[in-house]
């Protein structure tokens, strides 16, 4: 048991604050993703998503969106579930971050969450989600999104409805 205790102790120290940011930065670096990094970072999904959300408010952060998506796809389901939970957050920035990260890492989950979340968002969040989903290239996903949009037109803000109708018509 002492080697296990040692490993647990090392793990706790690694995810303490002074090491957290370098771990996230290493996971977003433009090189092969070390498989240990996602496993470490997924242990605190809320903290990981807070950091990614903060990065998304910077010009460099937007550029690292593909690396963020790669990291999220490499984690277990806890990070995706945390993002889905954030879609219902009362904090606007948290919702916007969840929309951006889900649209790049798991757009089908963003689409599936719309029936329970869209009506609660202001028009700008609705517009962000519609815009992000409209950018998708997978034809099967676009079909699903179109069906979802059709059901949600009544819940959408008037400024968002035209974008939804465009996608429905294209699909």
PDB file of N, CA and C in Angstrom, residues 33-127:
ATOM      1  N   UNK A  33      -0.291  14.918 -27.568  1.00  0.00           N
ATOM      2  CA  UNK A  33      -0.868  15.012 -26.231  1.00  0.00           C
ATOM      3  C   UNK A  33      -0.406  13.831 -25.383  1.00  0.00           C
ATOM      4  N   UNK A  34       0.283  14.135 -24.296  1.00  0.00           N
ATOM      5  CA  UNK A  34       0.702  13.094 -23.360  1.00  0.00           C
ATOM      6  C   UNK A  34      -0.555  12.499 -22.731  1.00  0.00           C
ATOM      7  N   UNK A  35      -0.771  11.182 -22.831  1.00  0.00           N
ATOM      8  CA  UNK A  35      -2.008  10.578 -22.325  1.00  0.00           C
ATOM      9  C   UNK A  35      -2.221  10.786 -20.819  1.00  0.00           C
ATOM     10  N   UNK A  36      -1.163  11.081 -20.076  1.00  0.00           N
ATOM     11  CA  UNK A  36      -1.329  11.294 -18.633  1.00  0.00           C
ATOM     12  C   UNK A  36      -2.012  12.631 -18.334  1.00  0.00           C
ATOM     13  N   UNK A  37      -1.824  13.619 -19.199  1.00  0.00           N
ATOM     14  CA  UNK A  37      -2.376  14.955 -18.928  1.00  0.00           C
ATOM     15  C   UNK A  37      -3.907  14.964 -18.852  1.00  0.00           C
ATOM     16  N   UNK A  38      -4.609  14.413 -19.836  1.00  0.00           N
ATOM     17  CA  UNK A  38      -6.070  14.396 -19.712  1.00  0.00           C
ATOM     18  C   UNK A  38      -6.538  13.662 -18.450  1.00  0.00           C
ATOM     19  N   UNK A  39      -5.848  12.553 -18.112  1.00  0.00           N
ATOM     20  CA  UNK A  39      -6.241  11.786 -16.921  1.00  0.00           C
ATOM     21  C   UNK A  39      -6.067  12.623 -15.661  1.00  0.00           C
ATOM     22  N   UNK A  40      -5.006  13.428 -15.601  1.00  0.00           N
ATOM     23  CA  UNK A  40      -4.802  14.299 -14.438  1.00  0.00           C
ATOM     24  C   UNK A  40      -5.840  15.416 -14.406  1.00  0.00           C
ATOM     25  N   UNK A  41      -6.034  16.073 -15.554  1.00  0.00           N
ATOM     26  CA  UNK A  41      -6.895  17.261 -15.600  1.00  0.00           C
ATOM     27  C   UNK A  41      -8.376  16.932 -15.427  1.00  0.00           C
ATOM     28  N   UNK A  42      -8.794  15.740 -15.830  1.00  0.00           N
ATOM     29  CA  UNK A  42     -10.215  15.382 -15.706  1.00  0.00           C
ATOM     30  C   UNK A  42     -10.624  15.146 -14.253  1.00  0.00           C
ATOM     31  N   UNK A  43      -9.645  15.061 -13.363  1.00  0.00           N
ATOM     32  CA  UNK A  43      -9.949  14.864 -11.943  1.00  0.00           C
ATOM     33  C   UNK A  43     -10.629  16.088 -11.330  1.00  0.00           C
ATOM     34  N   UNK A  44     -10.446  17.257 -11.962  1.00  0.00           N
ATOM     35  CA  UNK A  44     -11.097  18.481 -11.483  1.00  0.00           C
ATOM     36  C   UNK A  44     -11.699  19.199 -12.690  1.00  0.00           C
ATOM     37  N   UNK A  45     -12.812  18.644 -13.228  1.00  0.00           N
ATOM     38  CA  UNK A  45     -13.376  19.196 -14.461  1.00  0.00           C
ATOM     39  C   UNK A  45     -13.799  20.661 -14.328  1.00  0.00           C
ATOM     40  N   UNK A  46     -14.324  21.046 -13.166  1.00  0.00           N
ATOM     41  CA  UNK A  46     -14.780  22.430 -12.982  1.00  0.00           C
ATOM     42  C   UNK A  46     -13.597  23.393 -13.107  1.00  0.00           C
ATOM     43  N   UNK A  47     -12.506  23.040 -12.463  1.00  0.00           N
ATOM     44  CA  UNK A  47     -11.312  23.876 -12.514  1.00  0.00           C
ATOM     45  C   UNK A  47     -10.725  23.917 -13.925  1.00  0.00           C
ATOM     46  N   UNK A  48     -10.716  22.782 -14.599  1.00  0.00           N
ATOM     47  CA  UNK A  48     -10.237  22.729 -15.974  1.00  0.00           C
ATOM     48  C   UNK A  48     -11.085  23.644 -16.859  1.00  0.00           C
ATOM     49  N   UNK A  49     -12.399  23.554 -16.733  1.00  0.00           N
ATOM     50  CA  UNK A  49     -13.286  24.347 -17.578  1.00  0.00           C
ATOM     51  C   UNK A  49     -13.208  25.832 -17.242  1.00  0.00           C
ATOM     52  N   UNK A  50     -12.985  26.153 -15.959  1.00  0.00           N
ATOM     53  CA  UNK A  50     -12.775  27.561 -15.587  1.00  0.00           C
ATOM     54  C   UNK A  50     -11.555  28.112 -16.310  1.00  0.00           C
ATOM     55  N   UNK A  51     -10.479  27.321 -16.329  1.00  0.00           N
ATOM     56  CA  UNK A  51      -9.243  27.752 -16.981  1.00  0.00           C
ATOM     57  C   UNK A  51      -9.445  27.903 -18.494  1.00  0.00           C
ATOM     58  N   UNK A  52     -10.093  26.934 -19.109  1.00  0.00           N
ATOM     59  CA  UNK A  52     -10.328  27.014 -20.556  1.00  0.00           C
ATOM     60  C   UNK A  52     -11.234  28.200 -20.885  1.00  0.00           C
ATOM     61  N   UNK A  53     -12.229  28.441 -20.037  1.00  0.00           N
ATOM     62  CA  UNK A  53     -13.127  29.583 -20.236  1.00  0.00           C
ATOM     63  C   UNK A  53     -12.386  30.902 -20.163  1.00  0.00           C
ATOM     64  N   UNK A  54     -11.480  31.007 -19.211  1.00  0.00           N
ATOM     65  CA  UNK A  54     -10.669  32.219 -19.076  1.00  0.00           C
ATOM     66  C   UNK A  54      -9.782  32.391 -20.320  1.00  0.00           C
ATOM     67  N   UNK A  55      -9.183  31.301 -20.773  1.00  0.00           N
ATOM     68  CA  UNK A  55      -8.344  31.369 -21.978  1.00  0.00           C
ATOM     69  C   UNK A  55      -9.157  31.810 -23.204  1.00  0.00           C
ATOM     70  N   UNK A  56     -10.422  31.384 -23.277  1.00  0.00           N
ATOM     71  CA  UNK A  56     -11.259  31.726 -24.432  1.00  0.00           C
ATOM     72  C   UNK A  56     -11.575  33.222 -24.503  1.00  0.00           C
ATOM     73  N   UNK A  57     -11.362  33.950 -23.422  1.00  0.00           N
ATOM     74  CA  UNK A  57     -11.617  35.395 -23.447  1.00  0.00           C
ATOM     75  C   UNK A  57     -10.425  36.155 -24.037  1.00  0.00           C
ATOM     76  N   UNK A  58      -9.345  35.449 -24.367  1.00  0.00           N
ATOM     77  CA  UNK A  58      -8.152  36.084 -24.928  1.00  0.00           C
ATOM     78  C   UNK A  58      -8.024  35.719 -26.407  1.00  0.00           C
ATOM     79  N   UNK A  59      -7.349  36.578 -27.203  1.00  0.00           N
ATOM     80  CA  UNK A  59      -7.157  36.249 -28.630  1.00  0.00           C
ATOM     81  C   UNK A  59      -6.393  34.932 -28.827  1.00  0.00           C
ATOM     82  N   UNK A  60      -5.366  34.667 -27.993  1.00  0.00           N
ATOM     83  CA  UNK A  60      -4.618  33.405 -28.110  1.00  0.00           C
ATOM     84  C   UNK A  60      -5.518  32.220 -27.774  1.00  0.00           C
ATOM     85  N   UNK A  61      -6.425  32.439 -26.843  1.00  0.00           N
ATOM     86  CA  UNK A  61      -7.319  31.368 -26.401  1.00  0.00           C
ATOM     87  C   UNK A  61      -8.204  30.865 -27.515  1.00  0.00           C
ATOM     88  N   UNK A  62      -8.742  31.797 -28.303  1.00  0.00           N
ATOM     89  CA  UNK A  62      -9.592  31.411 -29.434  1.00  0.00           C
ATOM     90  C   UNK A  62      -8.782  30.546 -30.404  1.00  0.00           C
ATOM     91  N   UNK A  63      -7.527  30.912 -30.621  1.00  0.00           N
ATOM     92  CA  UNK A  63      -6.659  30.144 -31.521  1.00  0.00           C
ATOM     93  C   UNK A  63      -6.401  28.736 -30.990  1.00  0.00           C
ATOM     94  N   UNK A  64      -6.476  28.561 -29.668  1.00  0.00           N
ATOM     95  CA  UNK A  64      -6.208  27.228 -29.118  1.00  0.00           C
ATOM     96  C   UNK A  64      -7.482  26.395 -28.933  1.00  0.00           C
ATOM     97  N   UNK A  65      -8.584  26.857 -29.497  1.00  0.00           N
ATOM     98  CA  UNK A  65      -9.848  26.099 -29.419  1.00  0.00           C
ATOM     99  C   UNK A  65      -9.703  24.672 -29.964  1.00  0.00           C
ATOM    100  N   UNK A  66      -9.023  24.445 -31.099  1.00  0.00           N
ATOM    101  CA  UNK A  66      -8.843  23.053 -31.558  1.00  0.00           C
ATOM    102  C   UNK A  66      -8.066  22.201 -30.544  1.00  0.00           C
ATOM    103  N   UNK A  67      -7.058  22.783 -29.901  1.00  0.00           N
ATOM    104  CA  UNK A  67      -6.291  22.047 -28.888  1.00  0.00           C
ATOM    105  C   UNK A  67      -7.171  21.758 -27.668  1.00  0.00           C
ATOM    106  N   UNK A  68      -8.048  22.703 -27.319  1.00  0.00           N
ATOM    107  CA  UNK A  68      -8.978  22.480 -26.199  1.00  0.00           C
ATOM    108  C   UNK A  68      -9.917  21.324 -26.528  1.00  0.00           C
ATOM    109  N   UNK A  69     -10.422  21.309 -27.752  1.00  0.00           N
ATOM    110  CA  UNK A  69     -11.327  20.229 -28.175  1.00  0.00           C
ATOM    111  C   UNK A  69     -10.611  18.886 -28.123  1.00  0.00           C
ATOM    112  N   UNK A  70      -9.360  18.865 -28.579  1.00  0.00           N
ATOM    113  CA  UNK A  70      -8.555  17.634 -28.549  1.00  0.00           C
ATOM    114  C   UNK A  70      -8.395  17.143 -27.108  1.00  0.00           C
ATOM    115  N   UNK A  71      -8.104  18.081 -26.202  1.00  0.00           N
ATOM    116  CA  UNK A  71      -7.955  17.737 -24.784  1.00  0.00           C
ATOM    117  C   UNK A  71      -9.263  17.179 -24.221  1.00  0.00           C
ATOM    118  N   UNK A  72     -10.375  17.859 -24.489  1.00  0.00           N
ATOM    119  CA  UNK A  72     -11.676  17.418 -23.961  1.00  0.00           C
ATOM    120  C   UNK A  72     -12.027  16.033 -24.494  1.00  0.00           C
ATOM    121  N   UNK A  73     -11.773  15.798 -25.778  1.00  0.00           N
ATOM    122  CA  UNK A  73     -12.065  14.470 -26.357  1.00  0.00           C
ATOM    123  C   UNK A  73     -11.185  13.386 -25.740  1.00  0.00           C
ATOM    124  N   UNK A  74     -10.014  13.769 -25.232  1.00  0.00           N
ATOM    125  CA  UNK A  74      -9.095  12.791 -24.624  1.00  0.00           C
ATOM    126  C   UNK A  74      -9.428  12.506 -23.158  1.00  0.00           C
ATOM    127  N   UNK A  75     -10.305  13.311 -22.556  1.00  0.00           N
ATOM    128  CA  UNK A  75     -10.683  13.082 -21.161  1.00  0.00           C
ATOM    129  C   UNK A  75     -11.832  12.091 -21.109  1.00  0.00           C
ATOM    130  N   UNK A  76     -12.180  11.703 -19.882  1.00  0.00           N
ATOM    131  CA  UNK A  76     -13.327  10.803 -19.754  1.00  0.00           C
ATOM    132  C   UNK A  76     -14.621  11.628 -19.815  1.00  0.00           C
ATOM    133  N   UNK A  77     -15.722  10.974 -19.583  1.00  0.00           N
ATOM    134  CA  UNK A  77     -17.034  11.606 -19.696  1.00  0.00           C
ATOM    135  C   UNK A  77     -17.295  12.700 -18.658  1.00  0.00           C
ATOM    136  N   UNK A  78     -16.531  12.758 -17.589  1.00  0.00           N
ATOM    137  CA  UNK A  78     -16.829  13.743 -16.533  1.00  0.00           C
ATOM    138  C   UNK A  78     -16.710  15.171 -17.052  1.00  0.00           C
ATOM    139  N   UNK A  79     -15.761  15.435 -17.943  1.00  0.00           N
ATOM    140  CA  UNK A  79     -15.586  16.791 -18.462  1.00  0.00           C
ATOM    141  C   UNK A  79     -16.754  17.154 -19.383  1.00  0.00           C
ATOM    142  N   UNK A  80     -17.164  16.216 -20.232  1.00  0.00           N
ATOM    143  CA  UNK A  80     -18.313  16.479 -21.111  1.00  0.00           C
ATOM    144  C   UNK A  80     -19.595  16.668 -20.294  1.00  0.00           C
ATOM    145  N   UNK A  81     -19.753  15.867 -19.251  1.00  0.00           N
ATOM    146  CA  UNK A  81     -20.946  16.030 -18.391  1.00  0.00           C
ATOM    147  C   UNK A  81     -20.920  17.391 -17.686  1.00  0.00           C
ATOM    148  N   UNK A  82     -19.733  17.823 -17.259  1.00  0.00           N
ATOM    149  CA  UNK A  82     -19.606  19.145 -16.622  1.00  0.00           C
ATOM    150  C   UNK A  82     -19.976  20.250 -17.615  1.00  0.00           C
ATOM    151  N   UNK A  83     -19.569  20.092 -18.861  1.00  0.00           N
ATOM    152  CA  UNK A  83     -19.933  21.074 -19.889  1.00  0.00           C
ATOM    153  C   UNK A  83     -21.443  21.097 -20.109  1.00  0.00           C
ATOM    154  N   UNK A  84     -22.050  19.920 -20.164  1.00  0.00           N
ATOM    155  CA  UNK A  84     -23.511  19.851 -20.341  1.00  0.00           C
ATOM    156  C   UNK A  84     -24.227  20.516 -19.164  1.00  0.00           C
ATOM    157  N   UNK A  85     -23.718  20.313 -17.960  1.00  0.00           N
ATOM    158  CA  UNK A  85     -24.283  20.965 -16.768  1.00  0.00           C
ATOM    159  C   UNK A  85     -24.136  22.479 -16.877  1.00  0.00           C
ATOM    160  N   UNK A  86     -22.967  22.930 -17.360  1.00  0.00           N
ATOM    161  CA  UNK A  86     -22.712  24.368 -17.496  1.00  0.00           C
ATOM    162  C   UNK A  86     -23.671  25.045 -18.470  1.00  0.00           C
ATOM    163  N   UNK A  87     -24.257  24.292 -19.394  1.00  0.00           N
ATOM    164  CA  UNK A  87     -25.221  24.880 -20.331  1.00  0.00           C
ATOM    165  C   UNK A  87     -26.435  25.433 -19.593  1.00  0.00           C
ATOM    166  N   UNK A  88     -26.689  24.934 -18.396  1.00  0.00           N
ATOM    167  CA  UNK A  88     -27.834  25.405 -17.602  1.00  0.00           C
ATOM    168  C   UNK A  88     -27.412  26.363 -16.490  1.00  0.00           C
ATOM    169  N   UNK A  89     -26.169  26.798 -16.516  1.00  0.00           N
ATOM    170  CA  UNK A  89     -25.644  27.679 -15.476  1.00  0.00           C
ATOM    171  C   UNK A  89     -26.321  29.045 -15.523  1.00  0.00           C
ATOM    172  N   UNK A  90     -26.344  29.713 -14.372  1.00  0.00           N
ATOM    173  CA  UNK A  90     -26.872  31.080 -14.340  1.00  0.00           C
ATOM    174  C   UNK A  90     -25.782  32.075 -14.743  1.00  0.00           C
ATOM    175  N   UNK A  91     -24.539  31.594 -14.812  1.00  0.00           N
ATOM    176  CA  UNK A  91     -23.425  32.464 -15.199  1.00  0.00           C
ATOM    177  C   UNK A  91     -23.245  32.440 -16.714  1.00  0.00           C
ATOM    178  N   UNK A  92     -23.496  33.591 -17.339  1.00  0.00           N
ATOM    179  CA  UNK A  92     -23.466  33.727 -18.785  1.00  0.00           C
ATOM    180  C   UNK A  92     -22.154  33.242 -19.399  1.00  0.00           C
ATOM    181  N   UNK A  93     -21.021  33.627 -18.790  1.00  0.00           N
ATOM    182  CA  UNK A  93     -19.710  33.262 -19.336  1.00  0.00           C
ATOM    183  C   UNK A  93     -19.509  31.744 -19.327  1.00  0.00           C
ATOM    184  N   UNK A  94     -20.037  31.100 -18.286  1.00  0.00           N
ATOM    185  CA  UNK A  94     -19.920  29.641 -18.186  1.00  0.00           C
ATOM    186  C   UNK A  94     -20.720  28.968 -19.302  1.00  0.00           C
ATOM    187  N   UNK A  95     -21.905  29.510 -19.582  1.00  0.00           N
ATOM    188  CA  UNK A  95     -22.744  28.965 -20.663  1.00  0.00           C
ATOM    189  C   UNK A  95     -22.042  29.159 -22.005  1.00  0.00           C
ATOM    190  N   UNK A  96     -21.514  30.364 -22.241  1.00  0.00           N
ATOM    191  CA  UNK A  96     -20.836  30.663 -23.510  1.00  0.00           C
ATOM    192  C   UNK A  96     -19.631  29.743 -23.704  1.00  0.00           C
ATOM    193  N   UNK A  97     -18.878  29.528 -22.639  1.00  0.00           N
ATOM    194  CA  UNK A  97     -17.725  28.623 -22.703  1.00  0.00           C
ATOM    195  C   UNK A  97     -18.185  27.208 -23.048  1.00  0.00           C
ATOM    196  N   UNK A  98     -19.244  26.743 -22.393  1.00  0.00           N
ATOM    197  CA  UNK A  98     -19.761  25.393 -22.649  1.00  0.00           C
ATOM    198  C   UNK A  98     -20.212  25.248 -24.107  1.00  0.00           C
ATOM    199  N   UNK A  99     -20.884  26.274 -24.634  1.00  0.00           N
ATOM    200  CA  UNK A  99     -21.337  26.232 -26.037  1.00  0.00           C
ATOM    201  C   UNK A  99     -20.130  26.114 -26.962  1.00  0.00           C
ATOM    202  N   UNK A 100     -19.136  26.967 -26.759  1.00  0.00           N
ATOM    203  CA  UNK A 100     -17.932  26.958 -27.614  1.00  0.00           C
ATOM    204  C   UNK A 100     -17.204  25.615 -27.535  1.00  0.00           C
ATOM    205  N   UNK A 101     -16.974  25.138 -26.306  1.00  0.00           N
ATOM    206  CA  UNK A 101     -16.206  23.901 -26.145  1.00  0.00           C
ATOM    207  C   UNK A 101     -16.968  22.677 -26.641  1.00  0.00           C
ATOM    208  N   UNK A 102     -18.278  22.622 -26.386  1.00  0.00           N
ATOM    209  CA  UNK A 102     -19.055  21.481 -26.884  1.00  0.00           C
ATOM    210  C   UNK A 102     -19.174  21.515 -28.407  1.00  0.00           C
ATOM    211  N   UNK A 103     -19.326  22.703 -28.979  1.00  0.00           N
ATOM    212  CA  UNK A 103     -19.490  22.778 -30.439  1.00  0.00           C
ATOM    213  C   UNK A 103     -18.239  22.291 -31.166  1.00  0.00           C
ATOM    214  N   UNK A 104     -17.068  22.415 -30.521  1.00  0.00           N
ATOM    215  CA  UNK A 104     -15.839  21.951 -31.171  1.00  0.00           C
ATOM    216  C   UNK A 104     -15.447  20.532 -30.760  1.00  0.00           C
ATOM    217  N   UNK A 105     -15.862  20.089 -29.570  1.00  0.00           N
ATOM    218  CA  UNK A 105     -15.424  18.764 -29.115  1.00  0.00           C
ATOM    219  C   UNK A 105     -16.506  17.691 -29.219  1.00  0.00           C
ATOM    220  N   UNK A 106     -17.762  18.079 -29.019  1.00  0.00           N
ATOM    221  CA  UNK A 106     -18.865  17.098 -29.064  1.00  0.00           C
ATOM    222  C   UNK A 106     -20.162  17.812 -29.480  1.00  0.00           C
ATOM    223  N   UNK A 107     -20.214  18.283 -30.739  1.00  0.00           N
ATOM    224  CA  UNK A 107     -21.376  19.082 -31.163  1.00  0.00           C
ATOM    225  C   UNK A 107     -22.711  18.345 -31.040  1.00  0.00           C
ATOM    226  N   UNK A 108     -22.665  17.005 -31.152  1.00  0.00           N
ATOM    227  CA  UNK A 108     -23.915  16.234 -31.028  1.00  0.00           C
ATOM    228  C   UNK A 108     -24.488  16.375 -29.613  1.00  0.00           C
ATOM    229  N   UNK A 109     -23.634  16.569 -28.619  1.00  0.00           N
ATOM    230  CA  UNK A 109     -24.104  16.740 -27.237  1.00  0.00           C
ATOM    231  C   UNK A 109     -24.700  18.122 -27.041  1.00  0.00           C
ATOM    232  N   UNK A 110     -24.127  19.120 -27.709  1.00  0.00           N
ATOM    233  CA  UNK A 110     -24.700  20.468 -27.650  1.00  0.00           C
ATOM    234  C   UNK A 110     -26.088  20.448 -28.286  1.00  0.00           C
ATOM    235  N   UNK A 111     -26.191  19.820 -29.440  1.00  0.00           N
ATOM    236  CA  UNK A 111     -27.474  19.720 -30.136  1.00  0.00           C
ATOM    237  C   UNK A 111     -28.516  19.000 -29.268  1.00  0.00           C
ATOM    238  N   UNK A 112     -28.100  17.916 -28.639  1.00  0.00           N
ATOM    239  CA  UNK A 112     -29.022  17.132 -27.801  1.00  0.00           C
ATOM    240  C   UNK A 112     -29.478  17.905 -26.566  1.00  0.00           C
ATOM    241  N   UNK A 113     -28.664  18.858 -26.100  1.00  0.00           N
ATOM    242  CA  UNK A 113     -29.001  19.616 -24.896  1.00  0.00           C
ATOM    243  C   UNK A 113     -29.934  20.789 -25.180  1.00  0.00           C
ATOM    244  N   UNK A 114     -30.034  21.212 -26.421  1.00  0.00           N
ATOM    245  CA  UNK A 114     -30.828  22.404 -26.748  1.00  0.00           C
ATOM    246  C   UNK A 114     -32.283  22.361 -26.279  1.00  0.00           C
ATOM    247  N   UNK A 115     -32.997  21.226 -26.430  1.00  0.00           N
ATOM    248  CA  UNK A 115     -34.396  21.232 -25.992  1.00  0.00           C
ATOM    249  C   UNK A 115     -34.582  21.628 -24.520  1.00  0.00           C
ATOM    250  N   UNK A 116     -33.604  21.327 -23.650  1.00  0.00           N
ATOM    251  CA  UNK A 116     -33.793  21.687 -22.248  1.00  0.00           C
ATOM    252  C   UNK A 116     -33.079  22.986 -21.862  1.00  0.00           C
ATOM    253  N   UNK A 117     -32.296  23.574 -22.774  1.00  0.00           N
ATOM    254  CA  UNK A 117     -31.521  24.760 -22.394  1.00  0.00           C
ATOM    255  C   UNK A 117     -31.847  26.020 -23.188  1.00  0.00           C
ATOM    256  N   UNK A 118     -32.129  25.888 -24.480  1.00  0.00           N
ATOM    257  CA  UNK A 118     -32.259  27.046 -25.367  1.00  0.00           C
ATOM    258  C   UNK A 118     -33.225  28.103 -24.846  1.00  0.00           C
ATOM    259  N   UNK A 119     -34.399  27.694 -24.379  1.00  0.00           N
ATOM    260  CA  UNK A 119     -35.416  28.660 -23.947  1.00  0.00           C
ATOM    261  C   UNK A 119     -34.944  29.521 -22.775  1.00  0.00           C
ATOM    262  N   UNK A 120     -34.000  29.001 -21.976  1.00  0.00           N
ATOM    263  CA  UNK A 120     -33.520  29.753 -20.821  1.00  0.00           C
ATOM    264  C   UNK A 120     -32.407  30.745 -21.125  1.00  0.00           C
ATOM    265  N   UNK A 121     -31.922  30.754 -22.366  1.00  0.00           N
ATOM    266  CA  UNK A 121     -30.803  31.620 -22.724  1.00  0.00           C
ATOM    267  C   UNK A 121     -31.289  32.935 -23.314  1.00  0.00           C
ATOM    268  N   UNK A 122     -30.491  34.006 -23.151  1.00  0.00           N
ATOM    269  CA  UNK A 122     -30.805  35.257 -23.833  1.00  0.00           C
ATOM    270  C   UNK A 122     -30.475  35.077 -25.325  1.00  0.00           C
ATOM    271  N   UNK A 123     -30.860  36.063 -26.121  1.00  0.00           N
ATOM    272  CA  UNK A 123     -30.721  35.893 -27.576  1.00  0.00           C
ATOM    273  C   UNK A 123     -29.265  35.704 -28.008  1.00  0.00           C
ATOM    274  N   UNK A 124     -28.318  36.347 -27.318  1.00  0.00           N
ATOM    275  CA  UNK A 124     -26.921  36.245 -27.762  1.00  0.00           C
ATOM    276  C   UNK A 124     -26.359  34.839 -27.539  1.00  0.00           C
ATOM    277  N   UNK A 125     -26.750  34.190 -26.442  1.00  0.00           N
ATOM    278  CA  UNK A 125     -26.322  32.804 -26.213  1.00  0.00           C
ATOM    279  C   UNK A 125     -26.997  31.866 -27.216  1.00  0.00           C
ATOM    280  N   UNK A 126     -28.276  32.111 -27.470  1.00  0.00           N
ATOM    281  CA  UNK A 126     -28.978  31.313 -28.485  1.00  0.00           C
ATOM    282  C   UNK A 126     -28.285  31.474 -29.835  1.00  0.00           C
ATOM    283  N   UNK A 127     -27.940  32.718 -30.155  1.00  0.00           N
ATOM    284  CA  UNK A 127     -27.282  33.002 -31.437  1.00  0.00           C
ATOM    285  C   UNK A 127     -25.927  32.306 -31.516  1.00  0.00           C
TER     286      UNK A 127
END
